[in-house]
Amino acid sequence: MQRLPGVGPKTAQRLALHLLKRPETEVIALAQAIMEAKKQIGLCKECFHLSAEPICEICRNPDRDSSTICVVADSRDLIALEKTREYKGKYHVLGGVISPIDGIGPEQLTVQALIQRVSKQKPQEVILAISPSVEGETTTLYLGQLLKPFTKVTRIAFGLPVGGDLEYADELTLARALEGRRELD
Ligand SMILES: [Zn+2]
């Protein structure tokens, strides 16, 4: 339990004790649901968002604007942006941010696929929507340099404090950040 994100020793113990007290059928149902989800959910071949199909719902949706690709660190951030209902374009999920300390370089992320996608699909704009942590900044600047030869590259305007997490920003703040995006120099 303690290996789950955001779960400290106390919560881990509380969860474990709770599960042990529940009827066996309930616990088995939970375990099966987790296994099912793990088996069925993979990554979209196009944008790398979580998906039960080879190509996710957003990529398949003809009403989504293909001329804009919004780059996010992970699916949680994509879901946060979707909740604003402001964005009608497509996405690209990196699978993390560049973090040399953790051994995460561009090769561990979907950077190569992004470059290929952008060079092939030639979108009018790529929006970088990555949390403004030190690693996030590094990733934004790195991607900006790589993508600028192909298209206009913008970054969302954070009214968020540095180190603030995209996922935790409220919908209005995120919508404004998206609206106030500016071109990367
Ligand atoms: Zn997709």
PDB file of C-alpha atoms and ligand atoms in Angstrom:
ATOM      1  CA  MET A   1       0.000   0.000   0.000  1.00  0.00           C
ATOM      2  CA  GLN A   2       2.826   2.327   0.907  1.00  0.00           C
ATOM      3  CA  ARG A   3       4.152   2.083  -2.634  1.00  0.00           C
ATOM      4  CA  LEU A   4       1.046   3.839  -3.937  1.00  0.00           C
ATOM      5  CA  PRO A   5       1.488   7.544  -4.682  1.00  0.00           C
ATOM      6  CA  GLY A   6       0.489   9.851  -1.854  1.00  0.00           C
ATOM      7  CA  VAL A   7       0.142   7.024   0.652  1.00  0.00           C
ATOM      8  CA  GLY A   8       2.264   7.311   3.793  1.00  0.00           C
ATOM      9  CA  PRO A   9       2.793   4.598   6.428  1.00  0.00           C
ATOM     10  CA  LYS A  10      -0.289   5.588   8.452  1.00  0.00           C
ATOM     11  CA  THR A  11      -2.678   5.629   5.506  1.00  0.00           C
ATOM     12  CA  ALA A  12      -1.151   2.390   4.249  1.00  0.00           C
ATOM     13  CA  GLN A  13      -1.898   0.727   7.551  1.00  0.00           C
ATOM     14  CA  ARG A  14      -5.428   2.105   7.623  1.00  0.00           C
ATOM     15  CA  LEU A  15      -6.129   0.836   4.089  1.00  0.00           C
ATOM     16  CA  ALA A  16      -4.662  -2.584   4.832  1.00  0.00           C
ATOM     17  CA  LEU A  17      -6.685  -2.983   8.022  1.00  0.00           C
ATOM     18  CA  HIS A  18      -9.822  -1.811   6.236  1.00  0.00           C
ATOM     19  CA  LEU A  19      -9.396  -4.369   3.447  1.00  0.00           C
ATOM     20  CA  LEU A  20      -8.749  -7.188   5.918  1.00  0.00           C
ATOM     21  CA  LYS A  21     -12.018  -6.366   7.664  1.00  0.00           C
ATOM     22  CA  ARG A  22     -14.110  -6.409   4.484  1.00  0.00           C
ATOM     23  CA  PRO A  23     -15.867  -9.594   3.273  1.00  0.00           C
ATOM     24  CA  GLU A  24     -13.722 -11.793   1.050  1.00  0.00           C
ATOM     25  CA  THR A  25     -16.014 -11.350  -1.991  1.00  0.00           C
ATOM     26  CA  GLU A  26     -15.578  -7.594  -1.872  1.00  0.00           C
ATOM     27  CA  VAL A  27     -11.799  -7.821  -1.701  1.00  0.00           C
ATOM     28  CA  ILE A  28     -11.692 -10.307  -4.577  1.00  0.00           C
ATOM     29  CA  ALA A  29     -13.940  -8.034  -6.658  1.00  0.00           C
ATOM     30  CA  LEU A  30     -11.549  -5.123  -6.074  1.00  0.00           C
ATOM     31  CA  ALA A  31      -8.509  -7.239  -6.962  1.00  0.00           C
ATOM     32  CA  GLN A  32     -10.238  -8.447 -10.141  1.00  0.00           C
ATOM     33  CA  ALA A  33     -11.230  -4.915 -11.122  1.00  0.00           C
ATOM     34  CA  ILE A  34      -7.610  -3.803 -10.782  1.00  0.00           C
ATOM     35  CA  MET A  35      -6.400  -6.780 -12.821  1.00  0.00           C
ATOM     36  CA  GLU A  36      -9.019  -6.180 -15.525  1.00  0.00           C
ATOM     37  CA  ALA A  37      -8.098  -2.509 -15.806  1.00  0.00           C
ATOM     38  CA  LYS A  38      -4.421  -3.400 -16.003  1.00  0.00           C
ATOM     39  CA  LYS A  39      -5.105  -5.957 -18.742  1.00  0.00           C
ATOM     40  CA  GLN A  40      -7.413  -3.786 -20.834  1.00  0.00           C
ATOM     41  CA  ILE A  41      -5.923  -0.343 -20.581  1.00  0.00           C
ATOM     42  CA  GLY A  42      -2.897   0.352 -22.695  1.00  0.00           C
ATOM     43  CA  LEU A  43      -1.479   3.435 -24.343  1.00  0.00           C
ATOM     44  CA  CYS A  44      -2.897   5.105 -27.444  1.00  0.00           C
ATOM     45  CA  LYS A  45      -0.527   4.485 -30.372  1.00  0.00           C
ATOM     46  CA  GLU A  46      -0.950   8.050 -31.544  1.00  0.00           C
ATOM     47  CA  CYS A  47      -0.816  10.231 -28.417  1.00  0.00           C
ATOM     48  CA  PHE A  48       0.155   7.776 -25.605  1.00  0.00           C
ATOM     49  CA  HIS A  49      -2.849   8.646 -23.451  1.00  0.00           C
ATOM     50  CA  LEU A  50      -4.369   5.740 -21.492  1.00  0.00           C
ATOM     51  CA  SER A  51      -6.798   3.888 -23.702  1.00  0.00           C
ATOM     52  CA  ALA A  52      -8.701   0.601 -23.930  1.00  0.00           C
ATOM     53  CA  GLU A  53      -8.491   0.820 -27.742  1.00  0.00           C
ATOM     54  CA  PRO A  54      -5.328   0.999 -29.901  1.00  0.00           C
ATOM     55  CA  ILE A  55      -6.273   4.606 -30.734  1.00  0.00           C
ATOM     56  CA  CYS A  56      -7.883   6.632 -27.957  1.00  0.00           C
ATOM     57  CA  GLU A  57     -11.241   8.401 -28.046  1.00  0.00           C
ATOM     58  CA  ILE A  58      -9.708  11.870 -28.409  1.00  0.00           C
ATOM     59  CA  CYS A  59      -7.518  10.877 -31.360  1.00  0.00           C
ATOM     60  CA  ARG A  60     -10.480   9.126 -33.015  1.00  0.00           C
ATOM     61  CA  ASN A  61     -12.849  12.059 -32.534  1.00  0.00           C
ATOM     62  CA  PRO A  62     -13.246  13.877 -35.895  1.00  0.00           C
ATOM     63  CA  ASP A  63     -14.502  16.987 -34.077  1.00  0.00           C
ATOM     64  CA  ARG A  64     -11.143  17.506 -32.395  1.00  0.00           C
ATOM     65  CA  ASP A  65      -8.903  20.006 -34.124  1.00  0.00           C
ATOM     66  CA  SER A  66      -5.841  18.261 -35.554  1.00  0.00           C
ATOM     67  CA  SER A  67      -4.021  21.529 -36.216  1.00  0.00           C
ATOM     68  CA  THR A  68      -3.090  21.865 -32.532  1.00  0.00           C
ATOM     69  CA  ILE A  69      -1.198  19.376 -30.384  1.00  0.00           C
ATOM     70  CA  CYS A  70      -0.964  20.000 -26.658  1.00  0.00           C
ATOM     71  CA  VAL A  71       2.001  18.283 -25.002  1.00  0.00           C
ATOM     72  CA  VAL A  72       1.552  17.130 -21.396  1.00  0.00           C
ATOM     73  CA  ALA A  73       3.746  15.155 -18.997  1.00  0.00           C
ATOM     74  CA  ASP A  74       1.189  12.472 -18.214  1.00  0.00           C
ATOM     75  CA  SER A  75      -2.422  11.372 -18.566  1.00  0.00           C
ATOM     76  CA  ARG A  76      -3.387  13.035 -15.267  1.00  0.00           C
ATOM     77  CA  ASP A  77      -2.524  16.415 -16.744  1.00  0.00           C
ATOM     78  CA  LEU A  78      -4.454  15.605 -19.913  1.00  0.00           C
ATOM     79  CA  ILE A  79      -7.525  14.772 -17.811  1.00  0.00           C
ATOM     80  CA  ALA A  80      -7.121  18.037 -15.867  1.00  0.00           C
ATOM     81  CA  LEU A  81      -7.035  20.012 -19.142  1.00  0.00           C
ATOM     82  CA  GLU A  82     -10.016  18.118 -20.520  1.00  0.00           C
ATOM     83  CA  LYS A  83     -12.022  19.150 -17.482  1.00  0.00           C
ATOM     84  CA  THR A  84     -11.635  22.817 -18.430  1.00  0.00           C
ATOM     85  CA  ARG A  85     -13.548  22.083 -21.692  1.00  0.00           C
ATOM     86  CA  GLU A  86     -11.501  24.916 -23.228  1.00  0.00           C
ATOM     87  CA  TYR A  87      -9.249  22.862 -25.412  1.00  0.00           C
ATOM     88  CA  LYS A  88     -10.502  21.253 -28.615  1.00  0.00           C
ATOM     89  CA  GLY A  89      -7.257  20.071 -30.159  1.00  0.00           C
ATOM     90  CA  LYS A  90      -5.253  16.871 -29.826  1.00  0.00           C
ATOM     91  CA  TYR A  91      -2.698  15.842 -27.218  1.00  0.00           C
ATOM     92  CA  HIS A  92       0.644  14.165 -26.845  1.00  0.00           C
ATOM     93  CA  VAL A  93       1.537  12.472 -23.555  1.00  0.00           C
ATOM     94  CA  LEU A  94       5.277  12.416 -22.799  1.00  0.00           C
ATOM     95  CA  GLY A  95       5.186   9.823 -20.045  1.00  0.00           C
ATOM     96  CA  GLY A  96       7.081  12.064 -17.604  1.00  0.00           C
ATOM     97  CA  VAL A  97       9.548  14.929 -17.661  1.00  0.00           C
ATOM     98  CA  ILE A  98      13.285  15.031 -18.258  1.00  0.00           C
ATOM     99  CA  SER A  99      15.009  14.363 -14.934  1.00  0.00           C
ATOM    100  CA  PRO A 100      18.674  13.343 -15.096  1.00  0.00           C
ATOM    101  CA  ILE A 101      18.748  12.620 -11.340  1.00  0.00           C
ATOM    102  CA  ASP A 102      16.067   9.966 -11.832  1.00  0.00           C
ATOM    103  CA  GLY A 103      17.747   8.668 -14.972  1.00  0.00           C
ATOM    104  CA  ILE A 104      14.962  10.004 -17.187  1.00  0.00           C
ATOM    105  CA  GLY A 105      16.198  11.451 -20.459  1.00  0.00           C
ATOM    106  CA  PRO A 106      14.343  12.113 -23.718  1.00  0.00           C
ATOM    107  CA  GLU A 107      14.828   8.438 -24.686  1.00  0.00           C
ATOM    108  CA  GLN A 108      12.698   7.322 -21.749  1.00  0.00           C
ATOM    109  CA  LEU A 109       9.874   9.604 -22.895  1.00  0.00           C
ATOM    110  CA  THR A 110       7.800   9.724 -26.102  1.00  0.00           C
ATOM    111  CA  VAL A 111       9.884  12.608 -27.473  1.00  0.00           C
ATOM    112  CA  GLN A 112      10.954  10.793 -30.645  1.00  0.00           C
ATOM    113  CA  ALA A 113       7.348   9.899 -31.445  1.00  0.00           C
ATOM    114  CA  LEU A 114       6.350  13.522 -30.880  1.00  0.00           C
ATOM    115  CA  ILE A 115       8.965  14.848 -33.300  1.00  0.00           C
ATOM    116  CA  GLN A 116       7.907  12.285 -35.909  1.00  0.00           C
ATOM    117  CA  ARG A 117       4.265  13.156 -35.411  1.00  0.00           C
ATOM    118  CA  VAL A 118       4.854  16.890 -35.703  1.00  0.00           C
ATOM    119  CA  SER A 119       7.100  16.583 -38.766  1.00  0.00           C
ATOM    120  CA  LYS A 120       4.545  14.342 -40.464  1.00  0.00           C
ATOM    121  CA  GLN A 121       1.241  15.939 -39.452  1.00  0.00           C
ATOM    122  CA  LYS A 122       2.526  19.516 -39.571  1.00  0.00           C
ATOM    123  CA  PRO A 123       0.164  21.013 -36.962  1.00  0.00           C
ATOM    124  CA  GLN A 124      -0.153  24.796 -36.909  1.00  0.00           C
ATOM    125  CA  GLU A 125       0.728  24.962 -33.246  1.00  0.00           C
ATOM    126  CA  VAL A 126       2.233  22.835 -30.517  1.00  0.00           C
ATOM    127  CA  ILE A 127       1.293  23.932 -27.005  1.00  0.00           C
ATOM    128  CA  LEU A 128       3.643  22.882 -24.235  1.00  0.00           C
ATOM    129  CA  ALA A 129       1.582  22.419 -21.067  1.00  0.00           C
ATOM    130  CA  ILE A 130       4.109  21.091 -18.591  1.00  0.00           C
ATOM    131  CA  SER A 131       4.150  21.892 -14.865  1.00  0.00           C
ATOM    132  CA  PRO A 132       6.696  24.638 -14.095  1.00  0.00           C
ATOM    133  CA  SER A 133       9.021  22.609 -11.872  1.00  0.00           C
ATOM    134  CA  VAL A 134      12.789  22.631 -12.539  1.00  0.00           C
ATOM    135  CA  GLU A 135      12.429  19.410 -14.538  1.00  0.00           C
ATOM    136  CA  GLY A 136       9.322  20.726 -16.273  1.00  0.00           C
ATOM    137  CA  GLU A 137      11.180  23.865 -17.338  1.00  0.00           C
ATOM    138  CA  THR A 138      14.074  21.813 -18.685  1.00  0.00           C
ATOM    139  CA  THR A 139      11.619  19.682 -20.634  1.00  0.00           C
ATOM    140  CA  THR A 140       9.733  22.700 -22.010  1.00  0.00           C
ATOM    141  CA  LEU A 141      12.921  24.418 -23.198  1.00  0.00           C
ATOM    142  CA  TYR A 142      14.307  21.193 -24.658  1.00  0.00           C
ATOM    143  CA  LEU A 143      11.128  20.436 -26.602  1.00  0.00           C
ATOM    144  CA  GLY A 144      10.844  24.044 -27.726  1.00  0.00           C
ATOM    145  CA  GLN A 145      14.263  23.876 -29.392  1.00  0.00           C
ATOM    146  CA  LEU A 146      13.440  20.568 -31.057  1.00  0.00           C
ATOM    147  CA  LEU A 147      10.008  21.562 -32.328  1.00  0.00           C
ATOM    148  CA  LYS A 148      10.574  25.147 -33.460  1.00  0.00           C
ATOM    149  CA  PRO A 149      11.974  24.170 -36.871  1.00  0.00           C
ATOM    150  CA  PHE A 150       8.648  22.458 -37.631  1.00  0.00           C
ATOM    151  CA  THR A 151       5.902  24.687 -36.262  1.00  0.00           C
ATOM    152  CA  LYS A 152       4.823  27.485 -33.951  1.00  0.00           C
ATOM    153  CA  VAL A 153       5.533  26.467 -30.359  1.00  0.00           C
ATOM    154  CA  THR A 154       3.739  28.054 -27.423  1.00  0.00           C
ATOM    155  CA  ARG A 155       3.709  27.404 -23.696  1.00  0.00           C
ATOM    156  CA  ILE A 156       0.803  27.888 -21.376  1.00  0.00           C
ATOM    157  CA  ALA A 157       0.989  30.950 -19.150  1.00  0.00           C
ATOM    158  CA  PHE A 158       1.116  29.768 -15.599  1.00  0.00           C
ATOM    159  CA  GLY A 159      -0.566  31.864 -12.996  1.00  0.00           C
ATOM    160  CA  LEU A 160       0.681  28.943 -10.954  1.00  0.00           C
ATOM    161  CA  PRO A 161       3.585  29.238  -8.541  1.00  0.00           C
ATOM    162  CA  VAL A 162       6.829  27.690  -9.764  1.00  0.00           C
ATOM    163  CA  GLY A 163       6.764  24.043  -8.783  1.00  0.00           C
ATOM    164  CA  GLY A 164       2.957  24.143  -8.875  1.00  0.00           C
ATOM    165  CA  ASP A 165       1.359  21.039 -10.260  1.00  0.00           C
ATOM    166  CA  LEU A 166      -0.881  21.204 -13.305  1.00  0.00           C
ATOM    167  CA  GLU A 167      -3.031  18.457 -11.888  1.00  0.00           C
ATOM    168  CA  TYR A 168      -3.903  20.470  -8.796  1.00  0.00           C
ATOM    169  CA  ALA A 169      -4.684  23.752 -10.529  1.00  0.00           C
ATOM    170  CA  ASP A 170      -8.383  24.562 -10.529  1.00  0.00           C
ATOM    171  CA  GLU A 171     -10.217  24.512 -13.834  1.00  0.00           C
ATOM    172  CA  LEU A 172     -10.487  28.275 -14.198  1.00  0.00           C
ATOM    173  CA  THR A 173      -6.758  28.788 -13.564  1.00  0.00           C
ATOM    174  CA  LEU A 174      -5.949  26.113 -16.121  1.00  0.00           C
ATOM    175  CA  ALA A 175      -8.370  27.531 -18.668  1.00  0.00           C
ATOM    176  CA  ARG A 176      -6.766  30.966 -18.256  1.00  0.00           C
ATOM    177  CA  ALA A 177      -3.291  29.484 -18.498  1.00  0.00           C
ATOM    178  CA  LEU A 178      -4.281  27.912 -21.788  1.00  0.00           C
ATOM    179  CA  GLU A 179      -5.888  31.074 -23.079  1.00  0.00           C
ATOM    180  CA  GLY A 180      -2.867  33.208 -22.138  1.00  0.00           C
ATOM    181  CA  ARG A 181      -0.288  30.944 -23.789  1.00  0.00           C
ATOM    182  CA  ARG A 182       2.626  32.666 -25.451  1.00  0.00           C
ATOM    183  CA  GLU A 183       5.154  31.806 -28.078  1.00  0.00           C
ATOM    184  CA  LEU A 184       8.369  30.274 -26.860  1.00  0.00           C
ATOM    185  CA  ASP A 185      11.438  32.402 -27.574  1.00  0.00           C
TER     186      ASP A 185
HETATM  187 ZN    ZN B   1      -4.742   9.221 -28.558  1.00  0.00          ZN
END
